Tab-separated table of C-alpha atoms in Angstrom:
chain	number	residue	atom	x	y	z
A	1	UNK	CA	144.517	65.328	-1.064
A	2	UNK	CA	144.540	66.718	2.703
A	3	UNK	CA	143.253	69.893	3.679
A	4	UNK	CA	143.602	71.636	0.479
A	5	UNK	CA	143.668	74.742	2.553
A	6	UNK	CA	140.013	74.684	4.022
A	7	UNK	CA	138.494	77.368	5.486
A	8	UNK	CA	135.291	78.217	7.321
A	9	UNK	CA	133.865	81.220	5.115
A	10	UNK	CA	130.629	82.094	6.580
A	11	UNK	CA	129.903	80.968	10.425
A	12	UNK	CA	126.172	80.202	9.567
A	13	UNK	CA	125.898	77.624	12.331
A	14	UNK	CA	123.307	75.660	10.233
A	15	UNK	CA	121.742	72.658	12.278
A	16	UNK	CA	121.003	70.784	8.698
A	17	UNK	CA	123.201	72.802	5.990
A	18	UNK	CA	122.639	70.967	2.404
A	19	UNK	CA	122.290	71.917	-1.269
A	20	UNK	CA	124.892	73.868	-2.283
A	21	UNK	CA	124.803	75.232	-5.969
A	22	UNK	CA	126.657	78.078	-7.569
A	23	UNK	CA	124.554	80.547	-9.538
A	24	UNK	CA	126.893	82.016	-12.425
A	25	UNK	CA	124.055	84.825	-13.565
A	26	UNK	CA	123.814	85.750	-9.940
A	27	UNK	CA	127.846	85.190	-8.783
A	28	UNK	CA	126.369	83.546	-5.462
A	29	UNK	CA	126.480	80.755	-3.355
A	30	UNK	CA	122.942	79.138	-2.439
A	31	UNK	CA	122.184	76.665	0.164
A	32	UNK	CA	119.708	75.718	2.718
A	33	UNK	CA	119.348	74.779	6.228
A	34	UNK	CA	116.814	72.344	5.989
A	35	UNK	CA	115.650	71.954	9.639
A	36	UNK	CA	116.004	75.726	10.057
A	37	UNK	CA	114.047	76.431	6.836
A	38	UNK	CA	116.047	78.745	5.951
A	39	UNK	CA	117.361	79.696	2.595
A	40	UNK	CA	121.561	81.502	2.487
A	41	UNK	CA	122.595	82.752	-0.518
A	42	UNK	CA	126.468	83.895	-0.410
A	43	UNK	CA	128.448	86.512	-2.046
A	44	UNK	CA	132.143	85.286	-1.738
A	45	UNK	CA	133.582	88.485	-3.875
A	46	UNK	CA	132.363	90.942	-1.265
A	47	UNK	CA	131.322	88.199	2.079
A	48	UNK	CA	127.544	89.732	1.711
A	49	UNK	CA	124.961	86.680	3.325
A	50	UNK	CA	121.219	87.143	3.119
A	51	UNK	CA	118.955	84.666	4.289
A	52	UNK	CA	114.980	83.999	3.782
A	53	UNK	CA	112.864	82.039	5.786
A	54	UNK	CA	110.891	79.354	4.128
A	55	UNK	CA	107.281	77.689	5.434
A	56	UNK	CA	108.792	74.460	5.929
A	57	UNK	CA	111.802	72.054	5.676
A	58	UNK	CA	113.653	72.723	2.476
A	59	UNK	CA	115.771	70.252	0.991
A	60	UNK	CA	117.617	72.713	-1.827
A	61	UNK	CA	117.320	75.638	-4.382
A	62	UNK	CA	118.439	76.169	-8.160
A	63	UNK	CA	117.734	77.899	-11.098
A	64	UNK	CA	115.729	78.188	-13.868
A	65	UNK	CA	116.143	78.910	-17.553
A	66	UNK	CA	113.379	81.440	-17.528
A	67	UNK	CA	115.446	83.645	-14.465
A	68	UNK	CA	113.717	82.251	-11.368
A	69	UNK	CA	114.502	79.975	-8.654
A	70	UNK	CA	112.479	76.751	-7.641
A	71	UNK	CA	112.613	74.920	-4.539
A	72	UNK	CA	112.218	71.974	-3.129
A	73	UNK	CA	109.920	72.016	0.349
A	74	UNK	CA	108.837	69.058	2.097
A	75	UNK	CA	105.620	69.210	0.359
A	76	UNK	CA	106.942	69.218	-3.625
A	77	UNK	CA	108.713	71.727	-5.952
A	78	UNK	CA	107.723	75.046	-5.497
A	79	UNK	CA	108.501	78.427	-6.975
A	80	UNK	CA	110.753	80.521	-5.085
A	81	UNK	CA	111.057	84.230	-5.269
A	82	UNK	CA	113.836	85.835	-3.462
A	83	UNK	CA	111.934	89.779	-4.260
A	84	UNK	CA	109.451	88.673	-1.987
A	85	UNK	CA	110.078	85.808	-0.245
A	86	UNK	CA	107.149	83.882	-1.517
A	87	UNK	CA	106.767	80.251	-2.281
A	88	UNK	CA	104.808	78.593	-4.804
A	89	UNK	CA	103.820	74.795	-5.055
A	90	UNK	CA	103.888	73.985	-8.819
A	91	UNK	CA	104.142	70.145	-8.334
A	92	UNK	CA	104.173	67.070	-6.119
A	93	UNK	CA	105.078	63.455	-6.241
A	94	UNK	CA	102.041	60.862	-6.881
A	95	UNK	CA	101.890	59.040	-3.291
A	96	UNK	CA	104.405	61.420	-1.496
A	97	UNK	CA	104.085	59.704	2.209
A	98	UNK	CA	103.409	62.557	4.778
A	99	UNK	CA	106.140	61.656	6.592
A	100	UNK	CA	108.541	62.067	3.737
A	101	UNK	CA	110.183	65.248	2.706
A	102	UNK	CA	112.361	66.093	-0.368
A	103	UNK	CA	116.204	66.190	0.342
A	104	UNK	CA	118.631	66.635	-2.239
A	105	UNK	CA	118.420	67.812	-6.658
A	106	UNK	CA	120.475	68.132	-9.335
A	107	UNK	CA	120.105	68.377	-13.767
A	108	UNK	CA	120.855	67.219	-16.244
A	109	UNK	CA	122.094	68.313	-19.378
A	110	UNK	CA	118.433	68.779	-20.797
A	111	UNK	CA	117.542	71.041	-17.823
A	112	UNK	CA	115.382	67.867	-16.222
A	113	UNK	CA	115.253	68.255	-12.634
A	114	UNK	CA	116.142	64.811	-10.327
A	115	UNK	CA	115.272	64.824	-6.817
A	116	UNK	CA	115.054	62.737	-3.928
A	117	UNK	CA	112.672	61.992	-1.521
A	118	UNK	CA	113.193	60.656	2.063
A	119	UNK	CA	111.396	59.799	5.328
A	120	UNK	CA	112.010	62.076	7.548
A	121	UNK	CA	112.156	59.906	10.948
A	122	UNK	CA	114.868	58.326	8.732
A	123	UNK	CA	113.177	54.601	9.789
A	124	UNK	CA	111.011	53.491	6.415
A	125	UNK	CA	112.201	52.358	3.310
A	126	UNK	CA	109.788	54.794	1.256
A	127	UNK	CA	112.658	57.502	-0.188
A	128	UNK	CA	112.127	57.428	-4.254
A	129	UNK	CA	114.151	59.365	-6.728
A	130	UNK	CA	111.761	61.628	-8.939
A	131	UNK	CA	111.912	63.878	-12.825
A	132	UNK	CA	110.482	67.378	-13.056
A	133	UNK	CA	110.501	68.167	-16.286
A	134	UNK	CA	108.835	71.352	-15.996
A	135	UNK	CA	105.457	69.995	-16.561
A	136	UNK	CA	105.072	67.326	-13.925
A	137	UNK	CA	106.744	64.869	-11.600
A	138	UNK	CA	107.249	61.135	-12.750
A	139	UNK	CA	109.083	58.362	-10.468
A	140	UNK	CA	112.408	57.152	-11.914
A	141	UNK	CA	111.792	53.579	-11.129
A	142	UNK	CA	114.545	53.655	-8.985
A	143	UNK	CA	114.225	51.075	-6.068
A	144	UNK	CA	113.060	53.071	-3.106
A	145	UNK	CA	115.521	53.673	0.042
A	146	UNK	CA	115.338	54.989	3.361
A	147	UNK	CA	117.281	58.077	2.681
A	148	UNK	CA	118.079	59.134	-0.846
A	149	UNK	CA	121.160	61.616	-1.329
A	150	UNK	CA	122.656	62.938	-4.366
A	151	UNK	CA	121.655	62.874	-7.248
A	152	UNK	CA	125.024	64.139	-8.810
A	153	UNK	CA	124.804	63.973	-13.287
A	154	UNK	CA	127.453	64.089	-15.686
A	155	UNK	CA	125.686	65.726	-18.861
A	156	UNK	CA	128.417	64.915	-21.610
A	157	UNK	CA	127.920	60.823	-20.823
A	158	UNK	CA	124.348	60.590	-19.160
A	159	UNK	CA	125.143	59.666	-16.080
A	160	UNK	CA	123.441	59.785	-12.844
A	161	UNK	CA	124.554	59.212	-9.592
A	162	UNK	CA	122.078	58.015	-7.026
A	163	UNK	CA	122.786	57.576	-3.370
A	164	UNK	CA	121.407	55.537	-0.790
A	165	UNK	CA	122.418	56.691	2.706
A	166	UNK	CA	121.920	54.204	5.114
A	167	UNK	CA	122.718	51.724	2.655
A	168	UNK	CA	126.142	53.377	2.326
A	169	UNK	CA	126.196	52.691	-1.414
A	170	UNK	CA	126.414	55.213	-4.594
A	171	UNK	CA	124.653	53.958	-7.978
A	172	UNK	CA	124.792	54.895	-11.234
A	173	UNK	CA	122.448	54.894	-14.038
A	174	UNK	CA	122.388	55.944	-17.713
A	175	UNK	CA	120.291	58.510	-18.544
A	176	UNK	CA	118.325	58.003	-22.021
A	177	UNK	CA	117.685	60.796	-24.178
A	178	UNK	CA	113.413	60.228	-22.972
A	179	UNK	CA	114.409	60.992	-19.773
A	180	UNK	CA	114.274	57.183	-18.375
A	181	UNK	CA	116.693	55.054	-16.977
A	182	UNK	CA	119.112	52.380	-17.645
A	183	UNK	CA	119.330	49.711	-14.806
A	184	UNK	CA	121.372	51.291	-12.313
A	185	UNK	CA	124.863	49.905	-10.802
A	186	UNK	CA	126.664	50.013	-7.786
A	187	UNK	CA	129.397	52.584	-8.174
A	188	UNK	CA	131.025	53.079	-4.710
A	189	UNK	CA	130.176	51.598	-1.211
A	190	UNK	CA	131.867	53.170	1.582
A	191	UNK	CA	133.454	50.640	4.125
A	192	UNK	CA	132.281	50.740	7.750
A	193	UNK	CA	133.833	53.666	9.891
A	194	UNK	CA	134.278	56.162	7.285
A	195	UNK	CA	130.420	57.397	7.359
A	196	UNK	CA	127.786	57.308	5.172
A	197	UNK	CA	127.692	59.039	1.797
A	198	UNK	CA	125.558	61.877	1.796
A	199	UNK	CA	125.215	64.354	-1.317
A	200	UNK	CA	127.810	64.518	-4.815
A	201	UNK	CA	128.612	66.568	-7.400
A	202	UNK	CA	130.836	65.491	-10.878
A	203	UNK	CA	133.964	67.813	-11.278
A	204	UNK	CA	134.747	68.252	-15.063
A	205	UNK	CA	136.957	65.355	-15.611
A	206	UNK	CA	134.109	63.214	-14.563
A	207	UNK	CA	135.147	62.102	-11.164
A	208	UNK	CA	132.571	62.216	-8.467
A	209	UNK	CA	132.811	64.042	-4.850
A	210	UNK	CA	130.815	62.297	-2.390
A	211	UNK	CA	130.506	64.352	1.134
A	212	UNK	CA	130.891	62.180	4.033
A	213	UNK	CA	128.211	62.151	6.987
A	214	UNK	CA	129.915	61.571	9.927
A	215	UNK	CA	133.355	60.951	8.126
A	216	UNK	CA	134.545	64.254	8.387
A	217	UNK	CA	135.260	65.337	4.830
A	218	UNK	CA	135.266	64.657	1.312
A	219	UNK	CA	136.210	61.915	-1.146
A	220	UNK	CA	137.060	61.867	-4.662
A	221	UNK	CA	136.456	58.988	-6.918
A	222	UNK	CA	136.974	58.838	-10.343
A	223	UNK	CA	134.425	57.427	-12.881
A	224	UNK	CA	135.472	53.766	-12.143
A	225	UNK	CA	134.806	54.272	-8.619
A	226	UNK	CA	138.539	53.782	-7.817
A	227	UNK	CA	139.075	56.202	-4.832
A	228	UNK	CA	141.799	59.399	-5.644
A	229	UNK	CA	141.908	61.390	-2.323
A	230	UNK	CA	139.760	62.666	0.581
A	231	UNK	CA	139.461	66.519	1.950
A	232	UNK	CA	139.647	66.582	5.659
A	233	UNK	CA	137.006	69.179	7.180
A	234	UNK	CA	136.759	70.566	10.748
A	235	UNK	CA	132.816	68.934	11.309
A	236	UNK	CA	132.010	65.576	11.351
A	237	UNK	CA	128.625	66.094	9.221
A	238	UNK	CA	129.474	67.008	5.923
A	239	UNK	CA	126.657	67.128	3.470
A	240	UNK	CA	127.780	68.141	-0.025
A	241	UNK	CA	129.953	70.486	-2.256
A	242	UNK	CA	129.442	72.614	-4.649
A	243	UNK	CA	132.167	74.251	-7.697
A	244	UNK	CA	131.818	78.116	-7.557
A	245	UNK	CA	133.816	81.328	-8.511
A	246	UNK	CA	133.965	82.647	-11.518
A	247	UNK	CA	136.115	80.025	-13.226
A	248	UNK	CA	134.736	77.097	-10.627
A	249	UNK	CA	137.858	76.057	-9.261
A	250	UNK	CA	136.346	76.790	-5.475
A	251	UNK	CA	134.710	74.151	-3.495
A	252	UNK	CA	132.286	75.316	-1.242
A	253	UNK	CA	130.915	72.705	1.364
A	254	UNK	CA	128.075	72.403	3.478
A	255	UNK	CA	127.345	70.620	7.124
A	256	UNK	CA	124.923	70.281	10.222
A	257	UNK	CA	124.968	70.190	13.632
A	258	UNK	CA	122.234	67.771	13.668
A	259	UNK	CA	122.940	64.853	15.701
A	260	UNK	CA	125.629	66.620	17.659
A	261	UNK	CA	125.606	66.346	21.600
A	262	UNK	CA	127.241	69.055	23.964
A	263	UNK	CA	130.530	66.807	23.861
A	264	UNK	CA	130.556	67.022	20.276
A	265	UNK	CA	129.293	70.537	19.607
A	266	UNK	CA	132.590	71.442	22.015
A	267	UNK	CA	135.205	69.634	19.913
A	268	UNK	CA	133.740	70.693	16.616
A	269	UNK	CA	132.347	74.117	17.205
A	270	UNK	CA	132.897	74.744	13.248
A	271	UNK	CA	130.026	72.135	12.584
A	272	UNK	CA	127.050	73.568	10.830
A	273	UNK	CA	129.585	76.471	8.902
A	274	UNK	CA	129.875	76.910	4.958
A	275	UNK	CA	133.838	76.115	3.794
A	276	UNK	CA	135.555	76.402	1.331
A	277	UNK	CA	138.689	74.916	-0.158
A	278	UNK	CA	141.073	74.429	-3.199
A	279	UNK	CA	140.067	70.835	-5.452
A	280	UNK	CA	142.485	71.279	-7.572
A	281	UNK	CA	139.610	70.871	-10.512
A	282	UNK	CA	137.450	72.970	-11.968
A	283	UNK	CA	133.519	71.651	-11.663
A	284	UNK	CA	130.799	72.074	-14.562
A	285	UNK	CA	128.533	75.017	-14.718
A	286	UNK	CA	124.667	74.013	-13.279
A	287	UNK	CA	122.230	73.524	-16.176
A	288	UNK	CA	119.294	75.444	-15.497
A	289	UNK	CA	115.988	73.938	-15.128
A	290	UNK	CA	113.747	74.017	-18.188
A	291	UNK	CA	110.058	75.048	-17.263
């Protein structure tokens, strides 16, 4: 895989884009600018963008069974309405450090929400991987890590995908049906000079996209963590993909211009844009979260 014609398809500009997820019910593309706090959703069939501002840092934004949206802010899961523009908290990590902040989500097949937690100076070691399962939070058990990316699930075998991104290292995990985990595994490290893995998503023959921070682009690895290809982007900071369209055979990536100097900013100047390309594989519809 090379460039798999890539294109920039909405010139947002975001300084921390993240979070991608395609909304079937609502044929849209939503992500987030985290250090803006902003909130994009994206109409590719007609190129219509609205954006809401949120209160604070927000790490991503999916949908619920019930119709709604939740979101993750930097102080726990909220309730998002896009009517109003209203968030609100409905739950929060036991011992969530202030200077943490939630980063990254994704379900599972029983509509249990997984999200990560990270410091945000991006120094300590106190990032933990928690369940929502509608109800309340509980900590996976997960070791803790500086800066926890992913979590990327493949429903039909149970597995989760946990990244640690200084540690340049995707794990995996079974999921049981109670909602714990197996021990977890080392899946993929990536080798010095390519970047650090930042979020994933599972395509629907099982193989795992992890975006590349400062590796400009995307690689695909199938489930036995044997590398198939990489995506070349135009910005260095790539933060994750999504599978939209009506039949999910789009990729739609996110990046940031965080971190970028003048110099940088001048030879990238598509860094911070949604694109999109062909993957050559359709993804797996987004289960819902059950509240």
């Amino acid at each position: 895989m090379t460039d798999h014609d890539v294109r920039t398809v909405l010139p947002v500009q975001a300084m921390l884009g993240e979070g991608p997820v395609w909304i079937g019910r609502d044929s849209a593309l939503w992500f987030v600018d985290i250090k803006g706090h902003h909130v994009h959703r994206f109409d590719p069939a007609t190129g219509a963008a609205r954006r809401w501002d949120a209160p604070d840092q927000v790490g991503w934004v999916l949908p619920t069974a019930a119709g709604g949206l939740i979101a993750g802010l930097r102080s726990g899961v909220h309730r998002f309405d896009p009517v109003d523009g209203s968030f609100v908290l409905l739950a929060q990590p036991d011992g969530h450090p202030a200077h943490n902040r939630l980063n990254d989500a994704a379900t599972d097949g029983a509509g249990r929400l997984w999200f990560g937690t990270m410091d945000d100076d991006e120094r300590a070691a106190s990032g933990r991987l928690f369940r929502f399962d509608g109800a309340g939070v509980a900590d996976s058990g997960l070791p803790p890590v500086c800066i926890t990316n992913g979590p990327a699930i493949h429903a039909p075998t149970g597995t989760l995908y946990h990244t640690d991104t200084v540690g340049k290292t995707v794990w995996r995990a079974t999921i049981r049906d109670d909602g714990t985990l197996g021990a977890p595994a080392p899946f993929v490290t990536i080798e010095d000079g390519a970047g650090h893995p930042d979020g994933s998503v599972v395509d629907a023959e099982g193989c795992v996209w992890v975006a590349l921070w400062g590796g400009w682009g995307v690689r695909r690895y199938d489930p036995a963590g044997v590398l198939m290809g990489t995506v070349s982007l135009p910005a260095s900071n790539i933060t994750k993909i999504a599978f939209g369209g009506p039949d999910l055979r789009t990729a739609y990536a996110t990046s940031a211009r965080k971190g970028l100097d003048a110099a940088a900013l001048a030879e990238q100047p598509e860094a911070g844009n949604l694109f999109a390309f062909d993957p050559g594989v359709a993804g797996i519809a987004v289960t819902p979260v059950a509240m």
